[in-house]
Amino acid sequence: MTKATRPPLNWLALLKESGVAAFVALGLSIVMFGLRTVDQQGGLGLQTRWSWVVLAVVSVFIGRLVLAIYRETRQPPHTYSGTQDSEQNRLAECVQKISKVVAPLLIIFAIVLPFLPFSSRYIIDVATLVLTYIMLGWGLNIVVGLAGLLDLGYVAFYAVGAYSYALLAYYFDFSFWICLPLAGIFAATFGIILGFPVLRLRGDYLAIVTLGFGEIIRVVLINWYTFTGGPDGLSSIPRPSFFGLPFSRRVPEDSETFHTFFSLDYSSMHRIIFLYFLILALALITNFFTLRMRKLPLGRAWEALREDETACRSLGINPTNTKLSAFAIGAGFAGFAGSFFATRQGFISPESFTFIESAVILAIVVLGGMGSQLGVVIASILLIGGTELFRGLEEFRMVTFGGLMVAVMVWKPRGLLAHRDPTLRLHAPDHTPESHKSNT
Amino acid sequence: MSHMPNPPTTMLSISGVHTYYGNIEALKGIDVEINHGEIVTLIGANGAGKTTLLMTVCGTPQAARGHITFEGKDITRMPTHEIVTKGIAQSPEGRRIFPGMTVFENIQMGAMSCDPEYFDQDYTRVTELFPILKERQNQRAGTLSGGEQQMLAIGRAMMSRPRLLLLDEPSLGLAPLIVKQIFEVIAEINQTDNVTVMLVEQNAYHALRLAHRGYVLVNGKIAMSGPGSELLERPEIRAAYLEGGR
Ligand SMILES: Nc1ncnc2c1ncn2[C@@H]1O[C@H](COP(=O)(O)OP(=O)(O)OP(=O)(O)O)[C@@H](O)[C@H]1O
Ligand SMILES: [Mg+2]
């Protein structure tokens, strides 16, 4: 990088740029912060909060200015974009090496977490929540990250899984261990039903249709009162058992519960920890499945399809079936996560499955770096764990969320850990590869 | 230039094919025959419909009228991905390699539709034809040079063990030396590996010298056909495709 030929900062242009940003902020914040309706005795009243507007405008102005100065001083104005690319790649190689070590450490940490001295019920609850999103992120990663199908209605399959579990348990009295696979299969079936008509669409169009599908499912759940309970939702969903041993304080006659079977004292933590391990296992299954798929022809075909559909077709890949399989498998994992959600909460209602959930899951995948498994973990911890820990700042949750997104898009436009590692690396140039034998 | 199989038997027959893009009739009744073991070239100006003809053989877009038969089977209405499994492979216009995958993974993608048992053998053969692919096997395909990408596209197509190879402008944008190298490999594939080749080219001189026979496409119709050396001698061809174009 050349240092000598950098022109001096053009302050006028920078100030103008920041001024424009501040003006936009002014326009937006007048309506969003400046005016507020409040209930008064005589009906609705208007409250003004001009100090907020001033704060927003000033912070946008300064933020933009700092950003612009940073941009101007860091990069020579006309860089060959290739250097950035290779820099990114070098970084990614590093990350890949680190992740070989980090991934097993993370798994070990996750396994021992409930037994660590500081693990309160609260910590385990948050960890369970984070793991749920990690699983959803990994599931969506198959659809978006690997197959390149932008799905904005992923939460629909999560909902299908949750409701299938609750309804199967309610109407047929099936146990958790029967409902879990059935919920996954139902969700996958929905994936196929949706996939058939829409998968010939591309990019933006696919995104819009999936968005619509997500809403349709929610609206049906709200309105089909007799079957789904409508907005009231479904409650008293059966809790999971430890392979038939329930986690209850009262011991039913001629049967055993978890604590009597293992001769422990009853503790409500047993169930919490069990749920934690359950979602950990489900999430790890999702991960290993994805890693395995990437090495198989079908997984390879997903990735190829994302890169060039026409080329795929001329190589003998059936694009419809390939996309459908990605869609269905992604949906299936959302279904598993959904039934876990139902059994953990004991209560579900359509409110848990709004578009914002799809957006959060998609944000996790995109922020983590499309297709990166470790990226999903880090993004989930940041987004879900982070917002959970700062619950006090509830009001600023979405602002923080948006700010984080913008920050990542500015500094890491390809996501935190954007790197595609080859499914296998060949070493000696004259050594014939062997691992492709698994290509059956 | 090389010996012809004796007696010639038809491998691919295109008869009376019309292809439309919406209302635009891109192919207006094409008849082309390709015999076992031949190299047949298709030359023509920009927009004549060469790519369209190649793509119609592969089934995207499908012919609106007419018939295409390959080794006696009618493939006119067959979906693209099935046609490929019948023994036709294509190196499409613009190469269309998978830029984010490594060279080796691209080659593996080529072998997707056939028995993995042959992989080692075929991979060895492809790297014999294009040694550079072996040197670059771990490199991201998008970072290959244009010539290397073209070799990869042909190598990838060869991995599906085709009996008929369709090549769309393999010399596009390449230095003369590389063009010569690629054309030599095409001849080698044809003779040693016994693969029939249908070659679309702008580089009419090289293509006609290499091919056993050639067709000239003008505005969606076949204007002329005949042995390569004969077409090369025709004054109208020299005027339209050789002198002006070179
Ligand atoms: N997808 C498409 N939609 C509409 N028209 C198309 C499409 N593809 C090709 N055409 C039209 O069909 C005609 C033939 O195009 P084609 O690509 O087959 O030409 P070509 O002979 O391969 O030309 P070139 O040598 O430039 O590659 C052109 O007039 C082109 O504009
Ligand atoms: Mg063309």
XYZ file of C-alpha atoms and ligand atoms in Angstrom:
718
model
C 0.000 0.000 0.000
C 1.413 3.360 -0.953
C 1.524 6.043 1.654
C 3.131 8.829 -0.328
C 0.388 9.663 -2.792
C -2.590 10.104 -0.498
C -4.393 13.391 -1.171
C -5.227 15.585 1.828
C -8.652 15.116 3.375
C -11.397 16.962 1.597
C -13.123 18.369 4.645
C -15.852 20.098 2.713
C -16.944 16.839 1.116
C -16.793 15.016 4.414
C -18.869 17.662 6.190
C -21.355 17.645 3.356
C -21.664 13.867 3.534
C -22.222 13.954 7.287
C -24.650 16.828 6.871
C -26.748 14.796 4.452
C -26.782 11.843 6.841
C -27.772 14.112 9.714
C -30.556 15.577 7.606
C -31.939 12.117 6.877
C -31.704 11.353 10.579
C -33.604 14.535 11.299
C -36.397 13.563 8.937
C -36.675 10.111 10.447
C -36.306 11.039 14.075
C -38.904 13.800 14.026
C -41.582 11.206 13.471
C -39.961 8.363 15.346
C -38.663 10.115 18.463
C -39.888 13.693 18.296
C -43.606 13.151 18.405
C -45.262 10.726 20.701
C -48.899 10.057 21.354
C -49.944 9.631 24.947
C -53.236 8.770 26.530
C -54.757 11.799 28.167
C -58.018 12.388 29.855
C -59.633 13.931 26.827
C -58.363 11.319 24.396
C -55.015 11.166 22.643
C -52.486 13.870 23.281
C -49.206 14.712 21.628
C -45.967 14.851 23.496
C -42.804 16.258 22.002
C -39.296 15.092 22.773
C -37.052 17.458 20.875
C -34.014 16.652 22.963
C -34.137 13.117 21.602
C -34.210 14.430 18.064
C -31.212 16.660 18.717
C -29.372 13.740 20.252
C -30.124 11.492 17.263
C -29.085 14.116 14.719
C -25.880 15.026 16.497
C -24.857 11.419 17.043
C -25.548 10.526 13.408
C -23.541 13.558 12.257
C -20.560 12.726 14.424
C -20.767 9.024 13.729
C -20.861 9.586 10.001
C -17.972 12.018 10.154
C -15.809 9.650 12.150
C -16.664 6.828 9.800
C -15.840 8.922 6.748
C -12.515 10.097 8.156
C -11.653 6.543 9.070
C -12.486 5.415 5.560
C -10.462 8.181 3.916
C -7.378 7.716 6.042
C -7.313 3.966 6.149
C -7.653 3.092 2.486
C -5.929 4.682 -0.421
C -8.754 6.041 -2.577
C -8.373 3.600 -5.426
C -7.342 0.261 -4.086
C -7.265 -2.743 -6.250
C -10.126 -4.690 -4.780
C -8.199 -7.934 -5.163
C -5.886 -7.067 -2.300
C -8.811 -6.730 0.017
C -10.089 -10.017 -1.225
C -6.835 -11.803 -0.563
C -6.496 -10.076 2.780
C -9.932 -11.368 3.702
C -8.906 -14.795 2.555
C -5.715 -14.798 4.564
C -7.691 -13.804 7.608
C -10.192 -16.513 6.865
C -7.436 -19.128 6.594
C -6.345 -18.053 10.044
C -9.869 -18.320 11.355
C -10.182 -21.743 9.831
C -7.060 -22.939 11.642
C -8.272 -21.450 14.903
C -11.717 -22.921 14.500
C -10.221 -26.413 14.327
C -9.150 -25.859 17.933
C -11.989 -23.635 19.042
C -14.851 -25.848 17.893
C -14.008 -28.854 20.118
C -13.252 -26.508 23.019
C -16.642 -24.864 22.585
C -18.365 -28.232 22.542
C -16.549 -29.325 25.708
C -17.421 -26.038 27.344
C -21.059 -26.472 26.369
C -21.096 -29.966 27.884
C -19.620 -28.978 31.233
C -21.432 -25.634 31.479
C -24.333 -26.821 33.687
C -21.891 -28.238 36.236
C -19.752 -25.147 36.575
C -20.068 -23.341 39.910
C -21.422 -20.074 38.466
C -24.155 -21.789 36.440
C -27.358 -20.565 37.883
C -30.741 -21.445 36.517
C -30.683 -18.124 34.702
C -27.415 -18.876 32.911
C -28.658 -22.254 31.767
C -31.901 -20.742 30.556
C -30.042 -18.173 28.498
C -27.695 -20.838 27.184
C -30.669 -22.975 26.173
C -32.153 -20.049 24.319
C -28.876 -19.315 22.567
C -28.579 -22.966 21.581
C -32.085 -22.907 20.135
C -31.077 -20.042 17.895
C -27.801 -21.719 17.024
C -29.773 -24.727 15.875
C -32.173 -22.561 13.892
C -29.215 -20.681 12.437
C -27.555 -23.918 11.388
C -30.787 -25.138 9.873
C -31.297 -21.934 7.912
C -27.652 -22.003 6.945
C -28.390 -25.078 4.846
C -31.017 -23.158 2.893
C -29.431 -19.717 2.713
C -25.734 -20.303 3.253
C -25.266 -23.500 1.280
C -28.037 -23.600 -1.290
C -28.245 -19.819 -1.635
C -32.055 -19.680 -1.386
C -33.061 -16.553 0.465
C -35.810 -17.675 2.819
C -37.527 -14.934 4.806
C -40.231 -17.182 6.185
C -38.133 -19.705 8.027
C -40.077 -19.178 11.219
C -43.095 -20.776 9.528
C -41.410 -24.166 9.753
C -40.455 -23.484 13.349
C -44.135 -22.806 13.987
C -45.219 -25.940 12.135
C -42.851 -27.974 14.300
C -44.065 -26.411 17.526
C -47.738 -26.778 16.668
C -47.358 -30.318 15.341
C -45.762 -31.283 18.611
C -48.426 -29.604 20.701
C -51.349 -30.890 18.626
C -50.045 -34.445 18.345
C -49.512 -34.536 22.065
C -52.953 -33.046 22.676
C -55.043 -35.115 20.278
C -53.157 -38.402 20.265
C -51.325 -38.284 23.565
C -48.044 -39.188 21.900
C -44.922 -38.835 23.958
C -42.180 -36.347 23.224
C -39.935 -38.954 21.643
C -42.587 -39.849 19.080
C -43.679 -36.280 18.472
C -40.176 -34.971 17.901
C -39.449 -36.888 14.690
C -43.048 -36.472 13.511
C -42.817 -32.697 13.985
C -39.631 -32.659 11.936
C -41.268 -34.695 9.190
C -44.330 -32.439 9.153
C -42.186 -29.341 8.871
C -40.140 -30.916 6.077
C -43.369 -31.797 4.267
C -44.449 -28.189 4.522
C -41.076 -27.250 3.124
C -41.737 -29.438 0.101
C -45.290 -28.151 -0.329
C -44.047 -24.584 -0.327
C -40.977 -25.428 -2.334
C -42.748 -26.964 -5.306
C -44.404 -23.838 -6.611
C -41.838 -21.260 -5.516
C -38.470 -22.766 -6.212
C -38.537 -21.758 -9.839
C -38.393 -18.187 -8.589
C -35.049 -16.585 -7.980
C -33.509 -14.169 -5.514
C -35.804 -11.356 -4.529
C -38.941 -13.073 -5.745
C -38.254 -16.169 -3.725
C -37.596 -13.995 -0.687
C -40.949 -12.246 -1.043
C -42.923 -15.442 -1.505
C -41.311 -17.088 1.511
C -42.028 -13.950 3.508
C -45.668 -14.265 2.511
C -45.730 -17.941 3.395
C -44.438 -17.174 6.866
C -47.264 -14.723 7.386
C -49.884 -17.099 5.968
C -48.955 -19.780 8.477
C -49.196 -17.278 11.307
C -52.542 -15.937 10.154
C -53.931 -19.455 9.815
C -52.757 -20.263 13.323
C -54.484 -17.150 14.637
C -57.772 -17.740 12.860
C -58.279 -21.477 13.029
C -59.598 -21.177 16.510
C -61.140 -24.597 16.935
C -58.003 -26.444 15.954
C -55.090 -24.313 17.107
C -56.633 -22.266 19.861
C -56.209 -19.094 17.843
C -54.521 -16.172 19.555
C -54.951 -17.878 22.931
C -52.463 -20.496 21.841
C -52.089 -23.971 23.257
C -51.141 -24.573 26.838
C -50.232 -27.458 29.109
C -48.085 -29.051 26.463
C -46.568 -32.202 27.961
C -43.032 -31.939 29.238
C -40.391 -34.265 27.890
C -39.446 -37.311 29.860
C -36.064 -38.861 30.353
C -36.746 -41.848 28.098
C -40.011 -42.496 29.872
C -39.025 -41.204 33.302
C -40.904 -37.990 34.057
C -39.344 -35.054 35.900
C -41.962 -34.575 38.541
C -41.829 -34.129 42.266
C -44.751 -36.416 42.942
C -44.049 -40.027 42.251
C -47.012 -41.710 40.564
C -47.969 -45.104 41.869
C -46.203 -48.208 40.529
C -43.836 -46.156 38.444
C -40.708 -44.189 38.872
C -39.562 -40.666 38.146
C -36.172 -39.385 37.179
C -35.030 -38.657 40.694
C -36.243 -41.884 42.242
C -34.743 -43.965 39.484
C -31.321 -42.415 39.967
C -31.855 -42.125 43.743
C -31.380 -38.365 43.732
C -33.108 -35.694 45.683
C -35.765 -33.971 43.664
C -34.614 -30.725 42.097
C -36.302 -28.575 39.496
C -32.872 -28.105 37.956
C -32.915 -31.658 36.609
C -35.442 -30.765 34.003
C -33.721 -27.516 33.100
C -30.415 -29.267 32.643
C -32.055 -32.064 30.716
C -33.638 -29.552 28.345
C -30.271 -27.895 27.955
C -28.622 -31.159 26.938
C -31.522 -31.992 24.694
C -31.124 -28.834 22.632
C -27.351 -29.207 22.714
C -27.706 -32.675 21.231
C -30.227 -31.494 18.635
C -28.010 -28.595 17.636
C -24.921 -30.780 17.365
C -26.845 -33.264 15.238
C -27.777 -30.393 12.927
C -24.160 -29.335 12.750
C -22.725 -32.759 12.056
C -25.409 -33.448 9.524
C -24.544 -30.242 7.672
C -20.816 -30.923 7.795
C -21.404 -34.423 6.484
C -23.767 -33.211 3.749
C -21.184 -30.788 2.455
C -18.950 -33.704 1.613
C -21.664 -35.671 -0.154
C -22.723 -35.066 -3.749
C -26.048 -33.578 -2.679
C -24.407 -31.007 -0.434
C -21.898 -30.209 -3.120
C -24.738 -29.755 -5.557
C -26.370 -27.240 -3.194
C -23.254 -25.153 -3.206
C -22.829 -25.450 -6.941
C -26.429 -24.428 -7.441
C -25.820 -21.284 -5.449
C -22.916 -20.423 -7.702
C -24.332 -21.214 -11.110
C -27.644 -22.872 -11.799
C -27.206 -23.151 -15.562
C -23.861 -24.858 -15.193
C -25.379 -27.271 -12.704
C -28.091 -28.289 -15.080
C -25.587 -28.991 -17.802
C -23.678 -31.215 -15.392
C -26.647 -33.459 -14.878
C -27.944 -31.982 -11.626
C -31.696 -31.713 -11.298
C -32.089 -28.205 -9.868
C -35.666 -28.647 -8.697
C -34.974 -31.736 -6.623
C -31.756 -30.340 -5.271
C -33.375 -27.116 -4.110
C -36.357 -28.981 -2.700
C -34.093 -31.212 -0.662
C -32.276 -28.214 0.821
C -35.563 -26.529 1.578
C -37.074 -29.635 3.130
C -34.030 -30.493 5.240
C -33.741 -26.913 6.485
C -37.441 -26.943 7.321
C -37.105 -30.279 9.092
C -34.487 -28.925 11.463
C -36.679 -25.908 12.160
C -39.433 -28.402 12.982
C -37.224 -30.186 15.520
C -36.294 -26.871 17.068
C -39.968 -25.922 17.107
C -41.021 -29.010 19.006
C -38.224 -28.400 21.466
C -39.504 -24.865 21.898
C -43.021 -26.143 22.543
C -41.983 -28.657 25.132
C -39.723 -26.192 26.903
C -42.269 -23.404 27.105
C -45.249 -25.621 27.787
C -47.262 -22.951 25.991
C -47.210 -21.680 22.432
C -49.137 -19.001 20.601
C -48.829 -17.422 17.161
C -47.100 -14.451 18.766
C -43.892 -16.440 19.103
C -43.674 -16.887 15.349
C -43.704 -13.407 13.902
C -41.603 -12.129 11.050
C -39.119 -10.641 13.459
C -38.076 -14.181 14.422
C -37.284 -14.990 10.792
C -35.341 -11.754 10.598
C -33.324 -12.574 13.710
C -32.456 -16.057 12.466
C -31.497 -14.685 9.067
C -29.432 -11.990 10.754
C -27.567 -14.679 12.660
C -26.720 -16.489 9.435
C -25.751 -13.341 7.553
C -23.775 -11.770 10.378
C -21.933 -14.988 11.037
C -20.885 -15.168 7.421
C -23.026 -17.173 5.049
C -22.231 -20.824 5.259
C -19.964 -20.557 8.287
C -20.936 -22.901 11.102
C -18.767 -21.211 13.728
C -19.993 -17.812 12.546
C -23.549 -18.832 13.424
C -22.433 -19.720 16.952
C -20.684 -16.397 17.477
C -23.528 -14.390 15.981
C -26.102 -16.208 18.149
C -24.094 -15.586 21.290
C -23.766 -11.921 20.386
C -27.321 -11.322 19.256
C -29.338 -13.550 21.571
C -27.039 -13.787 24.574
C -26.155 -10.115 24.254
C -29.702 -8.831 24.116
C -30.687 -11.210 26.884
C -27.972 -9.888 29.172
C -28.922 -6.285 28.449
C -32.580 -6.858 29.071
C -32.673 -3.674 31.115
C -32.132 -1.703 27.947
C -35.228 -3.230 26.401
C -36.126 -0.014 24.675
C -32.855 0.125 22.805
C -32.834 -3.510 21.836
C -33.770 -2.988 18.202
C -31.463 0.016 17.906
C -28.533 -2.028 19.192
C -29.530 -4.802 16.858
C -29.611 -2.468 13.875
C -26.379 -0.794 14.910
C -24.647 -4.152 15.149
C -25.885 -5.095 11.687
C -24.630 -1.849 10.203
C -21.285 -2.207 11.926
C -20.776 -5.699 10.548
C -21.845 -4.650 7.062
C -19.359 -1.772 7.123
C -16.351 -3.597 8.481
C -17.001 -7.155 7.444
C -19.274 -7.019 4.434
C -19.097 -10.775 3.990
C -20.009 -11.566 7.595
C -17.904 -12.203 10.664
C -16.343 -15.433 9.527
C -16.962 -15.472 5.817
C -14.874 -18.245 4.510
C -15.682 -21.324 2.599
C -13.267 -24.084 3.392
C -12.907 -26.631 0.648
C -14.550 -29.903 1.497
C -11.233 -31.555 1.127
C -7.753 -30.321 0.568
C -5.252 -32.247 -1.482
C -1.679 -32.115 -0.359
C 1.025 -33.689 -2.450
C 0.281 -32.676 -6.049
C 1.099 -36.155 -7.339
C -0.994 -38.002 -4.810
C -4.278 -39.274 -6.114
C -7.168 -38.243 -3.910
C -8.990 -40.928 -2.055
C -11.700 -39.279 -0.054
C -13.914 -38.829 -3.080
C -14.625 -42.538 -2.827
C -17.350 -41.436 -0.464
C -19.039 -39.991 -3.523
C -21.676 -42.681 -3.646
C -6.904 -34.220 -40.949
C -7.456 -37.491 -39.131
C -8.923 -40.719 -40.312
C -12.668 -40.980 -40.452
C -14.520 -43.858 -38.886
C -15.607 -46.345 -41.452
C -18.482 -46.418 -42.353
C -19.851 -43.195 -40.790
C -22.834 -43.704 -38.531
C -25.018 -40.900 -37.251
C -24.635 -40.036 -33.574
C -26.589 -36.814 -33.258
C -29.230 -35.795 -35.708
C -30.927 -32.427 -35.609
C -33.771 -32.126 -38.043
C -36.035 -29.172 -38.758
C -35.391 -27.574 -35.360
C -37.028 -24.239 -34.547
C -36.230 -22.518 -31.274
C -37.885 -19.408 -29.900
C -37.053 -16.922 -27.180
C -40.502 -15.562 -26.581
C -41.495 -14.234 -29.995
C -37.992 -14.183 -31.393
C -37.298 -17.118 -33.627
C -33.623 -17.766 -32.993
C -33.396 -21.019 -34.973
C -35.416 -21.264 -38.166
C -35.344 -24.895 -39.183
C -31.916 -26.370 -38.613
C -30.703 -29.687 -40.018
C -27.377 -30.928 -38.723
C -25.943 -34.437 -38.605
C -22.954 -35.475 -36.554
C -21.351 -38.871 -37.089
C -19.532 -41.016 -34.561
C -15.929 -39.928 -34.130
C -16.209 -36.621 -35.937
C -15.259 -33.097 -35.031
C -17.948 -30.849 -36.460
C -17.646 -27.119 -36.218
C -20.352 -24.511 -36.337
C -19.311 -21.037 -37.387
C -21.297 -17.864 -37.848
C -21.487 -14.202 -36.988
C -22.479 -12.866 -33.572
C -26.110 -13.544 -32.899
C -26.432 -16.156 -35.655
C -27.772 -18.696 -33.170
C -24.765 -20.932 -32.544
C -25.086 -20.916 -28.778
C -28.814 -21.366 -29.110
C -28.330 -24.486 -31.216
C -25.904 -25.968 -28.713
C -28.220 -25.172 -25.842
C -31.199 -26.606 -27.709
C -29.348 -29.910 -27.987
C -29.036 -29.772 -24.193
C -32.687 -28.946 -23.733
C -32.647 -25.338 -22.424
C -34.433 -23.850 -24.298
C -36.278 -26.762 -25.850
C -36.977 -26.890 -29.544
C -40.475 -25.693 -30.397
C -40.580 -27.843 -33.515
C -38.355 -30.484 -35.055
C -36.494 -33.431 -33.598
C -33.167 -34.111 -32.009
C -32.062 -37.699 -31.710
C -28.941 -38.903 -29.971
C -27.765 -42.456 -30.646
C -31.206 -43.262 -31.964
C -33.095 -41.903 -28.931
C -35.312 -38.848 -29.199
C -34.055 -36.285 -26.697
C -36.051 -33.282 -27.920
C -38.302 -33.124 -24.881
C -35.938 -34.527 -22.301
C -34.979 -32.285 -19.364
C -31.401 -31.037 -19.470
C -30.116 -32.981 -16.500
C -31.276 -36.244 -18.058
C -29.732 -35.498 -21.445
C -26.387 -35.146 -19.744
C -26.602 -38.610 -18.280
C -27.151 -40.013 -21.768
C -23.580 -39.178 -22.739
C -23.589 -35.552 -23.860
C -21.430 -33.033 -22.013
C -21.126 -29.342 -22.550
C -18.554 -26.672 -21.913
C -20.908 -23.719 -22.067
C -20.379 -20.233 -23.431
C -18.495 -18.144 -20.874
C -17.073 -21.295 -19.204
C -19.389 -21.134 -16.201
C -17.058 -22.745 -13.734
C -17.956 -22.507 -10.039
C -15.783 -19.605 -8.947
C -16.022 -20.136 -5.190
C -15.070 -23.797 -5.311
C -11.593 -25.159 -5.734
C -10.403 -26.546 -9.036
C -10.634 -30.069 -7.695
C -14.186 -29.570 -6.467
C -15.159 -28.220 -9.872
C -13.786 -31.369 -11.431
C -15.681 -33.484 -8.927
C -18.860 -31.663 -9.912
C -18.280 -32.858 -13.456
C -18.291 -36.460 -12.286
C -21.558 -35.985 -10.424
C -23.712 -37.890 -12.881
C -21.573 -40.981 -13.251
C -20.248 -43.935 -11.332
C -17.619 -42.858 -8.760
C -15.699 -46.002 -9.613
C -14.241 -44.287 -12.690
C -13.214 -41.139 -10.873
C -9.511 -41.885 -10.337
C -9.003 -43.022 -13.879
C -10.847 -40.036 -15.360
C -9.148 -37.554 -13.082
C -5.750 -38.887 -14.093
C -6.714 -38.557 -17.729
C -7.959 -34.987 -17.357
C -4.794 -33.925 -15.573
C -2.794 -35.574 -18.325
C -4.607 -33.417 -20.845
C -4.344 -30.291 -18.683
C -1.425 -30.669 -16.242
C -2.022 -27.134 -14.962
C -5.278 -28.279 -13.345
C -3.365 -30.621 -11.100
C -0.955 -27.896 -10.083
C -3.856 -25.644 -9.227
C -6.184 -28.205 -7.694
C -6.541 -26.404 -4.349
C -6.873 -22.948 -5.827
C -10.238 -21.214 -5.934
C -11.433 -21.575 -9.520
C -12.475 -17.921 -9.708
C -8.839 -16.902 -9.364
C -7.659 -18.943 -12.363
C -6.608 -17.161 -15.521
C -9.018 -17.140 -18.452
C -7.122 -19.895 -20.244
C -6.976 -22.047 -17.137
C -10.688 -21.545 -16.573
C -11.357 -22.733 -20.109
C -9.249 -25.823 -19.501
C -11.149 -26.421 -16.307
C -14.476 -26.111 -18.129
C -13.404 -28.694 -20.710
C -11.847 -30.922 -18.058
C -15.002 -30.762 -15.980
C -17.117 -31.697 -18.985
C -14.806 -34.650 -19.707
C -15.357 -36.004 -16.201
C -18.881 -37.103 -17.072
C -17.419 -39.574 -19.617
C -19.255 -38.080 -22.584
C -19.447 -39.651 -25.996
C -20.410 -36.280 -27.462
C -18.723 -33.105 -26.251
C -20.260 -29.721 -27.027
C -17.828 -26.825 -26.850
C -18.988 -23.221 -27.088
C -16.204 -20.858 -28.137
C -13.344 -22.404 -26.199
C -10.910 -19.883 -27.719
C -12.822 -16.827 -26.522
C -10.471 -14.186 -25.205
C -7.387 -16.373 -25.140
C -3.868 -15.719 -26.399
C -2.974 -17.444 -29.703
C -0.575 -19.821 -27.999
C -3.216 -21.006 -25.543
C -5.762 -21.316 -28.346
C -3.364 -23.583 -30.196
C -2.859 -25.659 -27.071
C -6.577 -26.014 -26.461
C -7.257 -26.994 -30.055
C -4.549 -29.646 -29.825
C -6.217 -31.069 -26.756
C -9.564 -31.132 -28.556
C -7.986 -33.150 -31.360
C -6.423 -35.465 -28.808
C -9.694 -35.974 -26.962
C -11.333 -36.784 -30.277
C -8.727 -39.304 -31.403
C -7.481 -40.947 -28.231
C -10.581 -40.818 -26.082
C -12.909 -41.438 -28.979
C -15.157 -38.507 -28.146
C -17.225 -36.885 -30.860
C -16.976 -33.094 -30.753
C -19.334 -30.337 -31.780
C -17.392 -27.113 -31.721
C -18.833 -23.607 -31.923
C -16.202 -21.079 -32.879
C -15.612 -17.504 -33.896
C -12.077 -18.437 -34.759
C -13.178 -19.888 -38.106
C -9.706 -20.526 -39.496
C -8.534 -22.747 -36.666
C -11.898 -24.391 -36.258
C -12.256 -25.342 -39.925
C -8.708 -26.679 -40.048
C -9.362 -28.831 -37.030
C -12.823 -30.078 -37.936
C -13.775 -32.887 -40.272
C -16.853 -31.005 -41.309
C -18.308 -27.588 -40.757
C -21.640 -25.785 -40.863
C -22.101 -22.068 -41.418
C -24.992 -20.541 -39.542
C -26.508 -17.292 -40.767
C -29.476 -15.747 -39.021
C -30.759 -18.974 -37.554
C -30.397 -21.023 -40.745
C -27.679 -23.263 -42.115
C -26.218 -21.395 -45.070
C -23.430 -23.775 -46.051
C -21.912 -27.046 -45.010
C -19.164 -29.374 -46.046
C -15.735 -30.742 -45.125
C -13.631 -28.252 -43.170
C -10.879 -27.950 -45.747
C -13.454 -27.364 -48.480
C -15.236 -24.591 -46.581
C -11.890 -23.006 -45.919
C -11.339 -22.657 -49.662
C -14.715 -21.058 -50.412
C -14.365 -17.394 -51.345
C -17.548 -16.321 -49.524
C -16.286 -17.888 -46.297
C -12.874 -16.344 -46.713
C -14.491 -12.949 -47.230
C -16.990 -13.156 -44.372
C -15.156 -15.065 -41.656
C -11.475 -15.188 -42.410
C -9.938 -12.121 -44.007
C -12.137 -9.513 -42.396
C -12.251 -11.257 -39.085
C -8.540 -11.751 -38.648
N -32.201 -15.739 -23.450
C -32.487 -15.072 -24.580
N -33.617 -14.326 -24.662
C -33.924 -13.674 -25.792
N -33.196 -13.690 -26.893
C -32.053 -14.404 -26.887
C -31.646 -15.127 -25.725
N -30.477 -15.740 -25.999
C -30.172 -15.423 -27.263
N -31.116 -14.616 -27.796
C -31.128 -14.097 -29.169
O -31.038 -15.168 -30.059
C -30.161 -14.879 -31.115
C -29.075 -15.922 -31.223
O -28.243 -15.836 -30.077
P -27.025 -16.791 -29.811
O -26.551 -16.534 -28.434
O -27.426 -18.166 -30.144
O -25.934 -16.275 -30.852
P -24.467 -16.786 -31.116
O -24.430 -17.249 -32.513
O -24.054 -17.731 -30.087
O -23.651 -15.440 -30.995
P -22.178 -15.187 -30.400
O -21.209 -15.586 -31.429
O -22.163 -13.713 -30.185
O -22.080 -15.956 -29.151
C -29.638 -13.473 -30.856
O -30.353 -12.590 -31.667
C -29.917 -13.231 -29.414
O -30.223 -11.885 -29.180
Mg -22.687 -17.681 -28.560
